PDB file of C-alpha atoms in Angstrom:
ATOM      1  CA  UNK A   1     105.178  51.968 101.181  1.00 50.00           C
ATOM      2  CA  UNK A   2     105.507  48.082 101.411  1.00 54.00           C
ATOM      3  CA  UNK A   3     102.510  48.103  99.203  1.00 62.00           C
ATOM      4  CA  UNK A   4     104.166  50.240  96.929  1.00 60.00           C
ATOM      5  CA  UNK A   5     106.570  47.340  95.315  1.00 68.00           C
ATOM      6  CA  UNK A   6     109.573  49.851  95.952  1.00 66.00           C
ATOM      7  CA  UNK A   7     112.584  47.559  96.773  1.00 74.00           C
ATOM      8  CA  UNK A   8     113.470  48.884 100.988  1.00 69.00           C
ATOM      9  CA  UNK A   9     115.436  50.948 101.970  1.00 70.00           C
ATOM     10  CA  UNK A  10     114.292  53.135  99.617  1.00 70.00           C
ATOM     11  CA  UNK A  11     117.297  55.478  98.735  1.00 71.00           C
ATOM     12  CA  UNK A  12     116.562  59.378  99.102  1.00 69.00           C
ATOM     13  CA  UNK A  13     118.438  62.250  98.360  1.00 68.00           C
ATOM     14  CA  UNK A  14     117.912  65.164 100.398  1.00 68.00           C
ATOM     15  CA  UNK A  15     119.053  68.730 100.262  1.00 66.00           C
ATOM     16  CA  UNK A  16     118.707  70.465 103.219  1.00 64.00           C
ATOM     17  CA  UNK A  17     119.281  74.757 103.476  1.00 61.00           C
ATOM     18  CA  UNK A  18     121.993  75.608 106.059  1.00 60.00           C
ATOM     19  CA  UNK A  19     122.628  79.238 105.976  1.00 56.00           C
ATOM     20  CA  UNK A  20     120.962  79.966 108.924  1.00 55.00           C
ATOM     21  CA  UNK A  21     122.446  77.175 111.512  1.00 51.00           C
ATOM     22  CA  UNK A  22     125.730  76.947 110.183  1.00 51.00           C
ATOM     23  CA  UNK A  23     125.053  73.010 109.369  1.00 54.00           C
ATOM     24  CA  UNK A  24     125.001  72.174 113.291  1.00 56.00           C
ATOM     25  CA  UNK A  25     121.557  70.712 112.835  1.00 57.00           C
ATOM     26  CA  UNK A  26     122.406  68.718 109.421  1.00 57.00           C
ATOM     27  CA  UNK A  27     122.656  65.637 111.914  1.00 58.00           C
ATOM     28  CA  UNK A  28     119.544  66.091 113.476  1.00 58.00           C
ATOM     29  CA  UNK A  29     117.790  66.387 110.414  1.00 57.00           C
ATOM     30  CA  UNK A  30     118.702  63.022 108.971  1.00 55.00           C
ATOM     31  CA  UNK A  31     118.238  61.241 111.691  1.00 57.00           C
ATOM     32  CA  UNK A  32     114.833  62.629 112.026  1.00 56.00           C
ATOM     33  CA  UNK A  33     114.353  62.201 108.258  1.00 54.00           C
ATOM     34  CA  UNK A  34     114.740  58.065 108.828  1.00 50.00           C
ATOM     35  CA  UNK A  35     114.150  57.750 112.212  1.00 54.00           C
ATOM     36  CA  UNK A  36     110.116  57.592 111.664  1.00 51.00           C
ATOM     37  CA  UNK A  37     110.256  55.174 108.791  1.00 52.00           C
ATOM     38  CA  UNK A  38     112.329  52.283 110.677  1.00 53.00           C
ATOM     39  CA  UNK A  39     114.864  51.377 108.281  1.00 58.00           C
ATOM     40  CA  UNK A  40     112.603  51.955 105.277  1.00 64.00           C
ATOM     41  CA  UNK A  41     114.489  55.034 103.681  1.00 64.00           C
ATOM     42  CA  UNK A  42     117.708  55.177 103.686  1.00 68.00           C
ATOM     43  CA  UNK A  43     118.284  59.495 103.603  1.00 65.00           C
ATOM     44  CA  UNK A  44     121.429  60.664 101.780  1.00 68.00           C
ATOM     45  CA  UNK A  45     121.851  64.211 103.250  1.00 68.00           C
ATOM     46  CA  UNK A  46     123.557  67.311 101.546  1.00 66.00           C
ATOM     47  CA  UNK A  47     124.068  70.291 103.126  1.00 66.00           C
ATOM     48  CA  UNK A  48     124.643  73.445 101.049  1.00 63.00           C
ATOM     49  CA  UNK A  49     125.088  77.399 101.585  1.00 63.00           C
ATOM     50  CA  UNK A  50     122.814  78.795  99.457  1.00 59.00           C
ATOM     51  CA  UNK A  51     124.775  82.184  98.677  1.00 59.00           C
ATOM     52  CA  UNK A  52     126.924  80.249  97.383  1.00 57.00           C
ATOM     53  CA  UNK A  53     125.338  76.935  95.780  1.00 60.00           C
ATOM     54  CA  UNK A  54     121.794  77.689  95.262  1.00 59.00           C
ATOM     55  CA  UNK A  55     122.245  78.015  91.676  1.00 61.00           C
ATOM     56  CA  UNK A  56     124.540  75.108  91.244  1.00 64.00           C
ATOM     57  CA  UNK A  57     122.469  72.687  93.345  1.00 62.00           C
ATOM     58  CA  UNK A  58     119.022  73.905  93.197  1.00 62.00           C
ATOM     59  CA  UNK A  59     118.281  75.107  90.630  1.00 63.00           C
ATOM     60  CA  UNK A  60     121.132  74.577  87.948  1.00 63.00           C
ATOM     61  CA  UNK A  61     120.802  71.644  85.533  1.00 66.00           C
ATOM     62  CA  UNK A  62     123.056  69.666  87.493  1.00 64.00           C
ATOM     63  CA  UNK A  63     120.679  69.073  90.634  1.00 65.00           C
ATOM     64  CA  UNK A  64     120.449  66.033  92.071  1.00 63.00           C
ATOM     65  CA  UNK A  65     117.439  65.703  94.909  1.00 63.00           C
ATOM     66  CA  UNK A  66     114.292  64.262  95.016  1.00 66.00           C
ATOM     67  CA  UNK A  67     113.692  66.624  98.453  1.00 67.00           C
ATOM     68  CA  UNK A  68     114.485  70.390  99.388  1.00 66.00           C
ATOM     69  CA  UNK A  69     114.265  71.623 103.050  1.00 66.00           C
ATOM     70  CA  UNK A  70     115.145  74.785 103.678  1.00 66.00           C
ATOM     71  CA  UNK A  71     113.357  78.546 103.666  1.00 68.00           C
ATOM     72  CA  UNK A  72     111.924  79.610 100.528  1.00 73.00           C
ATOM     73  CA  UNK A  73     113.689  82.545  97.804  1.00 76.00           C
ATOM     74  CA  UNK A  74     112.600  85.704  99.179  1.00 75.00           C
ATOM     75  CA  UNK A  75     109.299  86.920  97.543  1.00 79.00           C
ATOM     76  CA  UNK A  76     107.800  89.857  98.866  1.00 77.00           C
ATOM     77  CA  UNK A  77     104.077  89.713  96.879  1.00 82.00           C
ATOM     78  CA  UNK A  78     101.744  87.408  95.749  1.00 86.00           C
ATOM     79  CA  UNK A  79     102.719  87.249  92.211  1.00 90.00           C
ATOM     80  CA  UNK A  80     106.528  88.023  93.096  1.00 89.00           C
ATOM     81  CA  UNK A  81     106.212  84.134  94.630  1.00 89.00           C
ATOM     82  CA  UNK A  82     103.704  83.016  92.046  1.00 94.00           C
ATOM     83  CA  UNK A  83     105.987  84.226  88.788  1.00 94.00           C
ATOM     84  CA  UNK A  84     109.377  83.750  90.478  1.00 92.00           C
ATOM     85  CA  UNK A  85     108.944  79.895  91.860  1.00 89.00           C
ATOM     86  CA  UNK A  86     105.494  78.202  90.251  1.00 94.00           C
ATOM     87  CA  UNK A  87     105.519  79.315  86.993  1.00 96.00           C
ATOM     88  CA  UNK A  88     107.449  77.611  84.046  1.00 95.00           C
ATOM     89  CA  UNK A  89     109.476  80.462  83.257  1.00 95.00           C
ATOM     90  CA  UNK A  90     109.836  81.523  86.918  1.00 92.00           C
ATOM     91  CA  UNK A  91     113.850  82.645  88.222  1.00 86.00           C
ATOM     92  CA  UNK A  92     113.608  79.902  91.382  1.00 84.00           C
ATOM     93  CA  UNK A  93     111.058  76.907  89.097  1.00 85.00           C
ATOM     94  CA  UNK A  94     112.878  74.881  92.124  1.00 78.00           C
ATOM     95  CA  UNK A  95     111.281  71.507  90.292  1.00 80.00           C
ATOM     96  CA  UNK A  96     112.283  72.312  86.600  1.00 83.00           C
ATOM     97  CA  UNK A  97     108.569  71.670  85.812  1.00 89.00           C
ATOM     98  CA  UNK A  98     106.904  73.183  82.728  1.00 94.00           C
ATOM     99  CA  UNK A  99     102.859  73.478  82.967  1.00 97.00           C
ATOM    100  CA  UNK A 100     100.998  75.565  80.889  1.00 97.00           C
ATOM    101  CA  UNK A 101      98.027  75.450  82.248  1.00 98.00           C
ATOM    102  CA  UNK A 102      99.061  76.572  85.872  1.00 98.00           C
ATOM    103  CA  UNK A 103     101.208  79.128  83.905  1.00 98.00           C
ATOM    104  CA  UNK A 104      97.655  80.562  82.590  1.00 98.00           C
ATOM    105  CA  UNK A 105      96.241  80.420  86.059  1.00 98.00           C
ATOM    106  CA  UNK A 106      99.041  82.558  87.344  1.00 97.00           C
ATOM    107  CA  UNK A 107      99.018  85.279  84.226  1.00 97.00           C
ATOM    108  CA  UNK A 108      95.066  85.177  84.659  1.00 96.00           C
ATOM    109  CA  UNK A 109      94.972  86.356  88.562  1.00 94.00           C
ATOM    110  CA  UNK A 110      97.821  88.851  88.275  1.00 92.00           C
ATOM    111  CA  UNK A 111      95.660  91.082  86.619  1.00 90.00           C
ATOM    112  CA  UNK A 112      92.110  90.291  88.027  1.00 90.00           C
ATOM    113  CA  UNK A 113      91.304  93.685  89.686  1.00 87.00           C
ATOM    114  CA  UNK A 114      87.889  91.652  91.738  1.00 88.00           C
ATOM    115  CA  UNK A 115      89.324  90.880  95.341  1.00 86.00           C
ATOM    116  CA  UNK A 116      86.106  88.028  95.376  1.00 90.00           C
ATOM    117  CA  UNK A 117      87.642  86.442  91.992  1.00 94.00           C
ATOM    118  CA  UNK A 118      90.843  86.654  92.461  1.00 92.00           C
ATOM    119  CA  UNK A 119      90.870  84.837  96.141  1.00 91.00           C
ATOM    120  CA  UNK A 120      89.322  81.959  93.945  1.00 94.00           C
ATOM    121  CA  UNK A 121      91.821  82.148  91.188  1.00 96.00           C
ATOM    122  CA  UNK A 122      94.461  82.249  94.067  1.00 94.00           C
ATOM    123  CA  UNK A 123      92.730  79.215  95.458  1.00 94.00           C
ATOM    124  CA  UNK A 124      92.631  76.770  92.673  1.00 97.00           C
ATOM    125  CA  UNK A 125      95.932  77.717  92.149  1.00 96.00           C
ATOM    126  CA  UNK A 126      96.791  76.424  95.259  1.00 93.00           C
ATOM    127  CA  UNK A 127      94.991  73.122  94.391  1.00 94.00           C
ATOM    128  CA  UNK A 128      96.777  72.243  91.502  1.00 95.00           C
ATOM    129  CA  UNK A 129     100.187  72.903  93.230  1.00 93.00           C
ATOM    130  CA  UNK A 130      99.602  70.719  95.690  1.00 91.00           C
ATOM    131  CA  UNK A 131      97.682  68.290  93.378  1.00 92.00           C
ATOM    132  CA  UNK A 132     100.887  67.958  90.800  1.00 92.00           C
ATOM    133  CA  UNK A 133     102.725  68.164  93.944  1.00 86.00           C
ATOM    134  CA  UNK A 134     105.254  70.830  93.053  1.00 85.00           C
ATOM    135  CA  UNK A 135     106.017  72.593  96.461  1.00 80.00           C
ATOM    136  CA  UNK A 136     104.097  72.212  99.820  1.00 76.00           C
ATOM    137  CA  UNK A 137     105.074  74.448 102.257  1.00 72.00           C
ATOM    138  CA  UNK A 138     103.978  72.809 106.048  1.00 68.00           C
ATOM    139  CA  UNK A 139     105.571  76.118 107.757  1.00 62.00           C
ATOM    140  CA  UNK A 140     104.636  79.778 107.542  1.00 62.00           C
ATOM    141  CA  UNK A 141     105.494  82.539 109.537  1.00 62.00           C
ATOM    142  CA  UNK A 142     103.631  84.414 111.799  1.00 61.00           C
ATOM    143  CA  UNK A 143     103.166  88.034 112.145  1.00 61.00           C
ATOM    144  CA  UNK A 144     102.026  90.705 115.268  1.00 66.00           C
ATOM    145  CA  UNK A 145     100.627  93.644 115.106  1.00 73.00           C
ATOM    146  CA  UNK A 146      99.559  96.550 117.108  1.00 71.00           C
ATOM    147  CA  UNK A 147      97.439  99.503 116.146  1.00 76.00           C
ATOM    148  CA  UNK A 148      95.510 102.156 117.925  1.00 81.00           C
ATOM    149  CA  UNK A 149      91.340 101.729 117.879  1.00 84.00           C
ATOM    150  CA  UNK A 150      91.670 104.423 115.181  1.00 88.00           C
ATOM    151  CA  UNK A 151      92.652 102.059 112.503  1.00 86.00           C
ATOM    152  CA  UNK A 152      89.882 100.554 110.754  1.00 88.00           C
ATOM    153  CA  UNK A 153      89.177  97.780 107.719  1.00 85.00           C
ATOM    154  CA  UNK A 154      92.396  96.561 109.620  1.00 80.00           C
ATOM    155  CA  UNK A 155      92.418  92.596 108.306  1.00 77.00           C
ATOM    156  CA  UNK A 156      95.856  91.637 107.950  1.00 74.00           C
ATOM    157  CA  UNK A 157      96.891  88.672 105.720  1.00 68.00           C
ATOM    158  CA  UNK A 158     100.333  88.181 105.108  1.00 61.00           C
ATOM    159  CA  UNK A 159     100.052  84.758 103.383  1.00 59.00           C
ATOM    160  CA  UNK A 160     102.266  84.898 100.248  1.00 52.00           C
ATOM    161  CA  UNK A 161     103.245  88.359 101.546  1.00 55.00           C
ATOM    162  CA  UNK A 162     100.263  89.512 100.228  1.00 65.00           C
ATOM    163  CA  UNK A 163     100.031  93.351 100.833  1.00 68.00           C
ATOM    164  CA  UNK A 164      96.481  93.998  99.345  1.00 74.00           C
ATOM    165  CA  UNK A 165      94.833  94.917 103.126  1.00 74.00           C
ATOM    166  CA  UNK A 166      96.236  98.043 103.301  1.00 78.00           C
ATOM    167  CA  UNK A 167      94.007  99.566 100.636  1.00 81.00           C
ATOM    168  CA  UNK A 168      91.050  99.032 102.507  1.00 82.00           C
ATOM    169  CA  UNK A 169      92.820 100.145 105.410  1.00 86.00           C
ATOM    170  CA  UNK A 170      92.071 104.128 107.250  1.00 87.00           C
ATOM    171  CA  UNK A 171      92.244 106.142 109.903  1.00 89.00           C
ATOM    172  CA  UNK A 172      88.897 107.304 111.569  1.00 88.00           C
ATOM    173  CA  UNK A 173      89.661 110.557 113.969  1.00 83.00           C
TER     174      UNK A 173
END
């Protein structure tokens, strides 16, 4: 960052989620947002209730963040996330962003019927949201399960809330 010719403090403008602590935690979070930089950004925290401001702040025209923390619109498939927050035309486009070639990679795997070539599709996909650095997502949830030996091609993967698994999925009695 000193390298970077960026004038210190940098200023940042954060936006962090509080519908689940009740903003008790907005605190913690900016000191632990400049705490690790010593002194070199300077965080400008704003809490919001997303049933009420998501629109307005998020996504509306009127945002005003270079950072989002907070949990993720609820997606419950694969293309359900893909469609509704990484492509252009997507209900939650959290960063605005208009890209027509990750558009195509998104239409392209939604109706690849090969598991093989779809996991790759879904893959570089990945790459080039992370390479144009749209979202990153450090966190994921984890999931248990427990099934009786009779259950077989059992191979869980919830990533993306993908749902896939459970066609290859039977009992054996």
């Amino acid at each position: 960052m000193v390298d970077s010719g960026q004038e210190l403090p940098v200023d940042l403008e954060v936006t962090i989620r509080i519908e689940r602590t009740g903003g008790e935690n907005v605190a913690m979070e900016k000191s632990t947002i400049g705490r690790p930089n010593c002194g070199r950004i300077q965080p400008r925290v704003t809490a919001y209730e997303p049933k009420v401001q998501f629109n307005e702040l998020v996504i509306g025209p009127a945002r005003e963040y270079q950072l989002a923390i907070g949990s993720l619109p609820p997606t419950s498939t694969t293309n359900s996330y893909l469609y509704g927050l990484l492509h252009s035309q997507g209900q939650w486009n959290l960063t605005g962003h208009k890209d027509t070639k990750l558009d195509s990679m998104i239409e392209e795997q939604s109706s690849e019927f090969d598991d093989a070539t779809r996991k790759e599709q879904l893959i570089e996909i990945q790459r080039r949201v992370l390479d144009q650095a749209y979202l990153f997502s450090p966190v994921t949830g984890a999931s248990r399960w427990v099934f009786n030996n009779d259950l077989k091609g059992f191979e869980p993967n919830t990533a993306l809330s993908e749902y896939n698994f459970w066609s290859r999925t039977w009992l054996n009695r």
